[in-house]
Amino acid sequence: MSSPVIPLLGFSTRPLLYRTSSSFNTRLFRLFKIPYQHLKTDHKHNRSFTMSLSAVKPPITPLPEVTRLSPTVIRILGGNPGKFTLQGTNTYLVGTGPQRLLIDSGAGERSWISALQRTLTEEKAHISAAIITHWHHDHTGGIRHLLDWNSKIKVYKNQPTYLPGYHSSTVSLEQIGTPLLPIEDGQKFSVKGATLKAVHTPGHTVDHMVLHLAEEDALFTGDNVLGHGTAVYEDLGVYLNSLEQMRGLFKGKGYPGHGPVVEDGPGKIGEYIRHRQQREDQVIATLKGDSEDGWTPMELVKVIYQGVPETLHIRAAGGVTQILHKLRKEGKVTTDGGGDRWRLTDRPAL
């Protein structure tokens, strides 16, 4: 993997990405002091596309705004490139006939709804249902625009009233519009050329769903597996269980929530699982070292992440804490008096 990743954290040190319109060029120049001539816009075709910053290494592969990935699948970028969204949120049109299924809605950027409308016009198609993989705003933010455009579209989401991010933002459930419809584990959605089966795979979020495309034996992985780097998660143990479940669902490609297509989907998931296990093994090995009163997460980080800039250590400590909580649930580690000093359960206090 080309991107420098801090796998324990559940996040990657990915370059910031921006749509290369003139306004974004100005922002990049001011924020990062990047020479203006390094920023390019496709003026000939009057369109924006995502590109990595030449001043940030390593680069992230640019993706076109709209791409046909297979006879059945079209990817439309959400127009929200960034540090954690890579080239932007991937939304997908699925099917081959006049009715299509939409997966996710981006972050609510006007460029996304415009690209979606253009694509549907070119395809002579319309959306019969939209399926949301999870509650995060970069996947649900476009629902309002979608329904403003066509209020008849049915929008499905697992745990449809679970939108915690909205309760503390300027966007309310009422502003989304039509109530979202629930998705049951194993529920199927069908249009000409495509049958999707929804599978509940919590970890990244509690409501997270993946979608198996029967015609390609492919999987829309949501944010549990990305096209670049690693994914964030709410509960490491639950997340790893979902990865194991996902690996057995298909044999083909992975269509991720961010980044390019994963050609060997099960293989990539196997890499994720092995990498997490390696980091867990590192934590256990470090805990076996001499320490009279146990280890704090930060002390573990300073051993495991030698050579990693200290500016990343605080976030790394959060990832280490996730591993420690998983190990505690498994009975492998404990804390003294509920504090923040950890030791192996089979290692007596000195």
Short mmCIF file of C-alpha atoms in Angstrom, two decimals:
data_model
loop_
_atom_site.label_atom_id
_atom_site.label_comp_id
_atom_site.label_asym_id
_atom_site.label_seq_id
_atom_site.Cartn_x
_atom_site.Cartn_y
_atom_site.Cartn_z
CA MET A 1 0.00 0.00 0.00
CA SER A 2 1.47 3.28 -1.06
CA SER A 3 -0.16 5.55 1.53
CA PRO A 4 1.57 5.89 4.91
CA VAL A 5 -0.92 4.34 7.30
CA ILE A 6 -1.14 4.21 11.08
CA PRO A 7 -3.18 1.00 11.17
CA LEU A 8 -3.68 0.94 14.93
CA LEU A 9 -5.52 4.20 14.81
CA GLY A 10 -8.26 3.30 12.45
CA PHE A 11 -7.22 6.24 10.31
CA SER A 12 -4.64 7.02 7.66
CA THR A 13 -2.32 9.96 7.19
CA ARG A 14 -3.77 10.66 3.77
CA PRO A 15 -3.12 13.80 1.72
CA LEU A 16 -5.79 16.45 1.63
CA LEU A 17 -7.69 16.43 -1.64
CA TYR A 18 -9.71 19.18 -3.21
CA ARG A 19 -11.84 19.57 -6.29
CA THR A 20 -9.78 21.66 -8.63
CA SER A 21 -12.11 24.53 -9.41
CA SER A 22 -10.63 28.03 -9.27
CA SER A 23 -12.12 28.66 -5.82
CA PHE A 24 -10.51 25.50 -4.48
CA ASN A 25 -7.21 26.46 -6.09
CA THR A 26 -7.29 29.70 -4.15
CA ARG A 27 -8.03 27.87 -0.90
CA LEU A 28 -5.17 25.45 -1.50
CA PHE A 29 -2.75 28.29 -2.22
CA ARG A 30 -3.70 30.09 0.98
CA LEU A 31 -3.85 27.05 3.25
CA PHE A 32 -0.81 25.11 2.08
CA LYS A 33 1.27 27.69 0.16
CA ILE A 34 1.23 25.38 -2.86
CA PRO A 35 2.43 27.06 -6.05
CA TYR A 36 -0.64 27.98 -8.03
CA GLN A 37 0.78 26.53 -11.24
CA HIS A 38 0.76 23.06 -9.65
CA LEU A 39 -3.04 23.10 -9.52
CA LYS A 40 -4.89 22.14 -12.68
CA THR A 41 -8.46 22.41 -13.87
CA ASP A 42 -9.96 20.75 -16.94
CA HIS A 43 -11.05 24.03 -18.53
CA LYS A 44 -11.45 22.43 -21.96
CA HIS A 45 -14.35 20.29 -20.83
CA ASN A 46 -15.53 22.77 -18.17
CA ARG A 47 -15.56 20.17 -15.44
CA SER A 48 -13.92 19.59 -12.12
CA PHE A 49 -12.07 16.46 -11.17
CA THR A 50 -10.23 15.28 -8.11
CA MET A 51 -6.46 15.27 -8.04
CA SER A 52 -3.87 14.82 -5.35
CA LEU A 53 -1.77 17.74 -4.24
CA SER A 54 1.65 17.64 -5.85
CA ALA A 55 3.14 19.10 -2.69
CA VAL A 56 1.87 16.20 -0.53
CA LYS A 57 3.42 12.74 -0.76
CA PRO A 58 2.43 10.12 -1.66
CA PRO A 59 -0.24 11.02 -4.23
CA ILE A 60 -3.76 9.66 -4.26
CA THR A 61 -4.94 8.51 -7.68
CA PRO A 62 -7.34 11.06 -9.17
CA LEU A 63 -10.81 9.80 -10.10
CA PRO A 64 -13.22 11.27 -12.66
CA GLU A 65 -16.46 12.75 -11.38
CA VAL A 66 -18.48 10.04 -13.17
CA THR A 67 -17.16 6.62 -14.17
CA ARG A 68 -18.83 3.52 -15.59
CA LEU A 69 -17.18 0.73 -13.65
CA SER A 70 -19.06 -2.17 -15.23
CA PRO A 71 -22.15 -2.70 -17.40
CA THR A 72 -24.15 -2.55 -14.16
CA VAL A 73 -22.34 0.00 -11.96
CA ILE A 74 -21.68 3.73 -12.40
CA ARG A 75 -19.73 5.67 -9.76
CA ILE A 76 -20.54 9.33 -9.11
CA LEU A 77 -18.23 11.21 -6.75
CA GLY A 78 -19.87 13.25 -4.01
CA GLY A 79 -17.87 16.40 -4.72
CA ASN A 80 -16.47 16.43 -1.18
CA PRO A 81 -12.77 15.50 -1.42
CA GLY A 82 -10.82 15.83 1.80
CA LYS A 83 -8.41 14.36 4.31
CA PHE A 84 -10.73 11.58 5.40
CA THR A 85 -12.99 11.32 2.34
CA LEU A 86 -10.13 10.83 -0.15
CA GLN A 87 -11.38 11.75 -3.64
CA GLY A 88 -14.84 12.24 -2.18
CA THR A 89 -17.66 9.95 -1.15
CA ASN A 90 -18.46 7.31 -3.76
CA THR A 91 -22.11 7.05 -4.70
CA TYR A 92 -23.25 4.38 -7.12
CA LEU A 93 -26.00 3.92 -9.69
CA VAL A 94 -26.74 0.22 -10.07
CA GLY A 95 -28.76 -1.55 -12.79
CA THR A 96 -29.05 -1.69 -16.57
CA GLY A 97 -32.65 -0.70 -17.30
CA PRO A 98 -34.84 2.38 -16.90
CA GLN A 99 -34.97 1.91 -13.11
CA ARG A 100 -31.77 2.17 -11.07
CA LEU A 101 -30.77 1.76 -7.45
CA LEU A 102 -28.72 4.52 -5.83
CA ILE A 103 -26.21 3.69 -3.10
CA ASP A 104 -25.47 6.62 -0.75
CA SER A 105 -26.05 10.31 -1.36
CA GLY A 106 -22.76 12.08 -0.68
CA ALA A 107 -22.42 15.09 1.60
CA GLY A 108 -24.98 17.40 0.02
CA GLU A 109 -22.79 19.12 -2.56
CA ARG A 110 -24.68 20.72 -5.45
CA SER A 111 -22.15 19.31 -7.89
CA TRP A 112 -23.21 15.80 -6.90
CA ILE A 113 -26.92 16.20 -7.56
CA SER A 114 -26.08 17.90 -10.88
CA ALA A 115 -23.81 15.02 -11.93
CA LEU A 116 -26.47 12.52 -10.86
CA GLN A 117 -29.15 14.27 -12.91
CA ARG A 118 -26.91 14.44 -15.99
CA THR A 119 -26.02 10.77 -15.70
CA LEU A 120 -29.62 9.67 -15.36
CA THR A 121 -30.57 11.74 -18.40
CA GLU A 122 -27.80 10.14 -20.44
CA GLU A 123 -28.85 6.69 -19.22
CA LYS A 124 -32.56 7.42 -19.86
CA ALA A 125 -33.19 6.13 -16.36
CA HIS A 126 -34.61 7.13 -13.00
CA ILE A 127 -34.02 6.08 -9.39
CA SER A 128 -36.47 3.61 -7.90
CA ALA A 129 -34.81 3.48 -4.48
CA ALA A 130 -31.83 4.95 -2.63
CA ILE A 131 -29.97 2.78 -0.12
CA ILE A 132 -27.82 4.42 2.56
CA THR A 133 -24.94 2.38 3.95
CA HIS A 134 -24.66 4.26 7.27
CA TRP A 135 -25.51 7.50 9.06
CA HIS A 136 -22.36 9.59 8.54
CA HIS A 137 -23.07 12.96 6.97
CA ASP A 138 -20.85 12.35 3.94
CA HIS A 139 -23.25 9.52 3.00
CA THR A 140 -26.59 11.03 4.08
CA GLY A 141 -26.01 14.73 3.34
CA GLY A 142 -27.44 14.55 -0.18
CA ILE A 143 -30.78 13.01 0.81
CA ARG A 144 -32.38 16.45 1.06
CA HIS A 145 -31.26 17.41 -2.45
CA LEU A 146 -32.38 14.03 -3.77
CA LEU A 147 -35.88 14.42 -2.37
CA ASP A 148 -36.13 18.07 -3.38
CA TRP A 149 -35.47 16.89 -6.93
CA ASN A 150 -37.80 13.85 -6.78
CA SER A 151 -39.91 13.41 -3.67
CA LYS A 152 -41.15 10.00 -4.86
CA ILE A 153 -37.79 8.30 -4.34
CA LYS A 154 -37.86 5.84 -1.46
CA VAL A 155 -34.81 6.13 0.79
CA TYR A 156 -33.78 3.12 2.87
CA LYS A 157 -31.41 3.02 5.84
CA ASN A 158 -30.76 0.54 8.62
CA GLN A 159 -32.03 1.98 11.93
CA PRO A 160 -33.62 4.87 9.99
CA THR A 161 -34.00 7.22 12.95
CA TYR A 162 -30.38 6.73 14.03
CA LEU A 163 -28.67 9.89 12.79
CA PRO A 164 -26.71 11.07 15.83
CA GLY A 165 -24.61 13.57 13.93
CA TYR A 166 -27.68 15.52 12.92
CA HIS A 167 -28.85 16.22 16.46
CA SER A 168 -25.89 18.52 17.07
CA SER A 169 -25.80 20.12 13.63
CA THR A 170 -27.81 22.61 11.64
CA VAL A 171 -29.47 19.74 9.77
CA SER A 172 -32.39 18.06 11.50
CA LEU A 173 -34.29 14.89 10.72
CA GLU A 174 -37.22 17.05 9.66
CA GLN A 175 -35.04 18.81 7.11
CA ILE A 176 -34.17 15.51 5.46
CA GLY A 177 -37.81 15.28 4.41
CA THR A 178 -39.64 12.01 3.85
CA PRO A 179 -39.04 9.56 6.72
CA LEU A 180 -36.39 7.01 5.90
CA LEU A 181 -37.47 3.40 5.46
CA PRO A 182 -35.78 0.58 7.40
CA ILE A 183 -33.47 -2.04 5.93
CA GLU A 184 -33.66 -5.55 7.33
CA ASP A 185 -30.61 -7.78 7.47
CA GLY A 186 -30.78 -9.90 4.31
CA GLN A 187 -33.28 -7.64 2.53
CA LYS A 188 -33.05 -7.66 -1.27
CA PHE A 189 -33.45 -4.82 -3.76
CA SER A 190 -33.90 -5.62 -7.44
CA VAL A 191 -33.98 -3.75 -10.75
CA LYS A 192 -33.19 -4.94 -14.26
CA GLY A 193 -29.64 -6.26 -14.29
CA ALA A 194 -29.01 -5.99 -10.56
CA THR A 195 -30.01 -7.73 -7.34
CA LEU A 196 -28.60 -6.32 -4.12
CA LYS A 197 -28.67 -8.12 -0.78
CA ALA A 198 -28.17 -5.95 2.30
CA VAL A 199 -26.09 -7.37 5.16
CA HIS A 200 -25.72 -5.71 8.56
CA THR A 201 -21.99 -5.31 9.25
CA PRO A 202 -21.47 -2.98 12.24
CA GLY A 203 -18.05 -1.74 13.24
CA HIS A 204 -17.48 1.47 11.33
CA THR A 205 -20.89 2.46 12.73
CA VAL A 206 -23.60 0.47 14.50
CA ASP A 207 -26.00 0.81 11.57
CA HIS A 208 -23.50 -0.04 8.82
CA MET A 209 -24.72 -2.15 5.90
CA VAL A 210 -22.89 -3.68 2.95
CA LEU A 211 -24.61 -4.71 -0.28
CA HIS A 212 -23.85 -7.84 -2.27
CA LEU A 213 -24.36 -7.55 -6.04
CA ALA A 214 -25.33 -11.04 -7.20
CA GLU A 215 -24.73 -10.48 -10.91
CA GLU A 216 -21.04 -9.68 -10.34
CA ASP A 217 -20.48 -11.47 -7.03
CA ALA A 218 -19.19 -8.08 -5.88
CA LEU A 219 -19.67 -6.18 -2.65
CA PHE A 220 -20.42 -2.53 -1.95
CA THR A 221 -18.32 -2.29 1.21
CA GLY A 222 -19.46 1.09 2.53
CA ASP A 223 -16.80 2.50 4.84
CA ASN A 224 -15.78 -0.81 6.41
CA VAL A 225 -13.24 -1.24 3.59
CA LEU A 226 -11.78 1.64 1.56
CA GLY A 227 -9.96 1.93 -1.74
CA HIS A 228 -6.99 3.58 0.03
CA GLY A 229 -5.63 3.13 3.54
CA THR A 230 -7.67 1.84 6.45
CA ALA A 231 -11.10 2.56 7.89
CA VAL A 232 -12.13 4.09 11.20
CA TYR A 233 -14.29 2.02 13.54
CA GLU A 234 -16.38 2.48 16.66
CA ASP A 235 -15.68 -0.94 18.17
CA LEU A 236 -12.65 -2.93 17.06
CA GLY A 237 -13.95 -6.36 18.08
CA VAL A 238 -17.29 -5.84 16.34
CA TYR A 239 -15.50 -4.43 13.30
CA LEU A 240 -13.20 -7.45 12.96
CA ASN A 241 -16.18 -9.81 13.22
CA SER A 242 -17.88 -7.89 10.41
CA LEU A 243 -14.76 -8.06 8.25
CA GLU A 244 -14.70 -11.85 8.66
CA GLN A 245 -18.38 -11.97 7.70
CA MET A 246 -17.80 -9.74 4.67
CA ARG A 247 -14.89 -11.83 3.43
CA GLY A 248 -17.20 -14.82 3.05
CA LEU A 249 -19.93 -12.97 1.18
CA PHE A 250 -18.27 -12.66 -2.23
CA LYS A 251 -15.35 -13.53 -4.48
CA GLY A 252 -15.16 -10.51 -6.78
CA LYS A 253 -14.58 -6.78 -6.61
CA GLY A 254 -15.13 -4.43 -3.72
CA TYR A 255 -16.89 -1.14 -4.44
CA PRO A 256 -15.84 1.03 -1.48
CA GLY A 257 -17.40 4.12 0.06
CA HIS A 258 -14.20 6.06 -0.70
CA GLY A 259 -11.36 5.51 -3.14
CA PRO A 260 -10.95 3.35 -6.25
CA VAL A 261 -12.42 -0.08 -6.89
CA VAL A 262 -10.76 -2.91 -4.96
CA GLU A 263 -10.11 -5.58 -7.60
CA ASP A 264 -9.64 -8.44 -5.11
CA GLY A 265 -12.22 -7.66 -2.47
CA PRO A 266 -11.78 -10.72 -0.23
CA GLY A 267 -8.01 -10.38 -0.51
CA LYS A 268 -8.11 -6.77 0.65
CA ILE A 269 -10.31 -7.71 3.59
CA GLY A 270 -7.81 -10.41 4.50
CA GLU A 271 -5.08 -7.75 4.51
CA TYR A 272 -7.16 -5.60 6.87
CA ILE A 273 -7.67 -8.51 9.26
CA ARG A 274 -4.02 -9.57 9.26
CA HIS A 275 -2.85 -6.01 9.79
CA ARG A 276 -5.11 -5.52 12.80
CA GLN A 277 -3.88 -8.81 14.24
CA GLN A 278 -0.26 -7.72 13.81
CA ARG A 279 -0.94 -4.53 15.77
CA GLU A 280 -2.75 -6.41 18.48
CA ASP A 281 0.21 -8.78 18.74
CA GLN A 282 2.48 -5.75 19.14
CA VAL A 283 0.39 -4.44 22.01
CA ILE A 284 0.45 -7.81 23.77
CA ALA A 285 4.21 -8.19 23.23
CA THR A 286 4.83 -4.73 24.69
CA LEU A 287 2.61 -5.44 27.69
CA LYS A 288 4.85 -8.41 28.44
CA GLY A 289 7.77 -6.02 28.95
CA ASP A 290 8.97 -4.90 32.35
CA SER A 291 6.71 -2.36 34.02
CA GLU A 292 6.10 -2.14 37.75
CA ASP A 293 2.72 -0.47 37.51
CA GLY A 294 1.41 -1.39 34.06
CA TRP A 295 1.30 0.65 30.87
CA THR A 296 -0.71 3.65 29.79
CA PRO A 297 -1.87 3.76 26.15
CA MET A 298 0.59 6.59 25.47
CA GLU A 299 3.49 4.58 26.92
CA LEU A 300 2.55 1.72 24.60
CA VAL A 301 2.41 4.12 21.66
CA LYS A 302 5.93 5.41 22.34
CA VAL A 303 7.23 1.84 22.09
CA ILE A 304 5.11 0.56 19.20
CA TYR A 305 5.28 3.72 17.12
CA GLN A 306 8.95 4.56 17.38
CA GLY A 307 9.82 6.65 14.37
CA VAL A 308 6.28 7.99 13.91
CA PRO A 309 6.04 11.79 14.44
CA GLU A 310 4.93 12.66 17.95
CA THR A 311 2.20 14.87 16.51
CA LEU A 312 0.37 11.63 15.68
CA HIS A 313 0.85 9.98 19.05
CA ILE A 314 -2.32 11.32 20.67
CA ARG A 315 -4.45 9.87 17.92
CA ALA A 316 -2.42 6.66 18.01
CA ALA A 317 -3.22 6.35 21.70
CA GLY A 318 -6.90 6.27 20.77
CA GLY A 319 -6.28 3.32 18.48
CA VAL A 320 -4.26 1.52 21.13
CA THR A 321 -7.08 2.08 23.62
CA GLN A 322 -9.48 0.41 21.18
CA ILE A 323 -7.23 -2.65 21.12
CA LEU A 324 -6.97 -2.68 24.90
CA HIS A 325 -10.75 -2.58 25.30
CA LYS A 326 -11.09 -5.48 22.86
CA LEU A 327 -8.50 -7.47 24.81
CA ARG A 328 -10.25 -6.68 28.10
CA LYS A 329 -13.55 -8.06 26.72
CA GLU A 330 -11.61 -11.21 25.85
CA GLY A 331 -10.20 -11.41 29.38
CA LYS A 332 -6.61 -10.91 28.26
CA VAL A 333 -5.86 -7.56 29.92
CA THR A 334 -7.02 -5.63 32.94
CA THR A 335 -6.57 -2.28 34.65
CA ASP A 336 -5.74 -1.55 38.27
CA GLY A 337 -8.77 -0.15 40.04
CA GLY A 338 -10.42 0.96 36.81
CA GLY A 339 -7.54 3.33 36.02
CA ASP A 340 -5.66 3.88 32.80
CA ARG A 341 -2.73 1.57 33.48
CA TRP A 342 -3.02 -1.75 31.72
CA ARG A 343 -1.41 -5.14 32.28
CA LEU A 344 -1.89 -8.70 31.05
CA THR A 345 -4.29 -10.69 33.23
CA ASP A 346 -1.78 -13.55 33.54
CA ARG A 347 1.05 -11.20 34.56
CA PRO A 348 1.05 -10.48 38.31
CA ALA A 349 1.68 -6.99 39.61
CA LEU A 350 5.30 -6.53 40.68
#
